[in-house]
Steps between C-alpha positions, in 0.01 A plus 500: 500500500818689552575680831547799280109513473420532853701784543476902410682796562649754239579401144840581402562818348224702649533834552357532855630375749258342809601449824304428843719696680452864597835563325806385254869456635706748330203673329322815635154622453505830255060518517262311564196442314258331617286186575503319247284125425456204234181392503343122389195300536500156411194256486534133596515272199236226574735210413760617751206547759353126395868368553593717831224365608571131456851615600408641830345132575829396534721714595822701287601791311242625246737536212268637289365811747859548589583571160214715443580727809834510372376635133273705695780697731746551181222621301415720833872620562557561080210787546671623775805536340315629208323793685838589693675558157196677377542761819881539399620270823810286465420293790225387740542489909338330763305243246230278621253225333127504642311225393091485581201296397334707240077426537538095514644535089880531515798622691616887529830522497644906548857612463588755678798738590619862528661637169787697538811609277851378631826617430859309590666690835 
């Protein structure tokens, strides 16, 4: 596996721009619009669990969760995105990942931010 697939972030060419800052250099905040989130749940696949297991006997990266959280966060971030272009936003401040146990079955992953619509200064 390529380090390309442990990674996220924005795809190119989005229109929204996320940030985990409170602001943009050289942009200014016209209105803000909200809290906005990406939500995912995703259960454990019992081959990865079997293996993670063994894997855990011995120490080192589980490659196989690792790529699932990583799935699981884009997939997470892409509704985000998705709701903040719904709510006419061009870009998202102050983002954040929370990731939980969800009842013993998967992992909750929520994307979350405050939608607002900048302008250049």
């Amino acid at each position: 596996m390529g380090i390309e697939e442990y990674g996220g972030g924005q795809n190119p060419g989005v229109d929204v721009l996320v940030v985990t800052t409170d602001d943009v250099p050289g942009y200014r905040v016209e209105r803000v619009i909200g809290e906005v989130f990406g939500l995912t749940v995703r259960s454990r696949h019992l081959g990865s669990q079997i293996g993670a297991g063994l894997k855990s006997m011995v120490g080192g990266e589980l490659r196989g969760l690792t790529k699932t959280l990583v799935e699981t966060r884009n997939q997470a971030m892409a509704r985000l995105v998705d709701q903040a272009a719904a709510r006419g936003a061009n870009a998202v401040l102050a983002f954040r990942f929370d990731v939980t146990e969800a009842a013993d079955v998967g992992t909750e992953v929520c994307a979350y931010g405050t939608a607002v619509v900048i302008a250049q200064v």
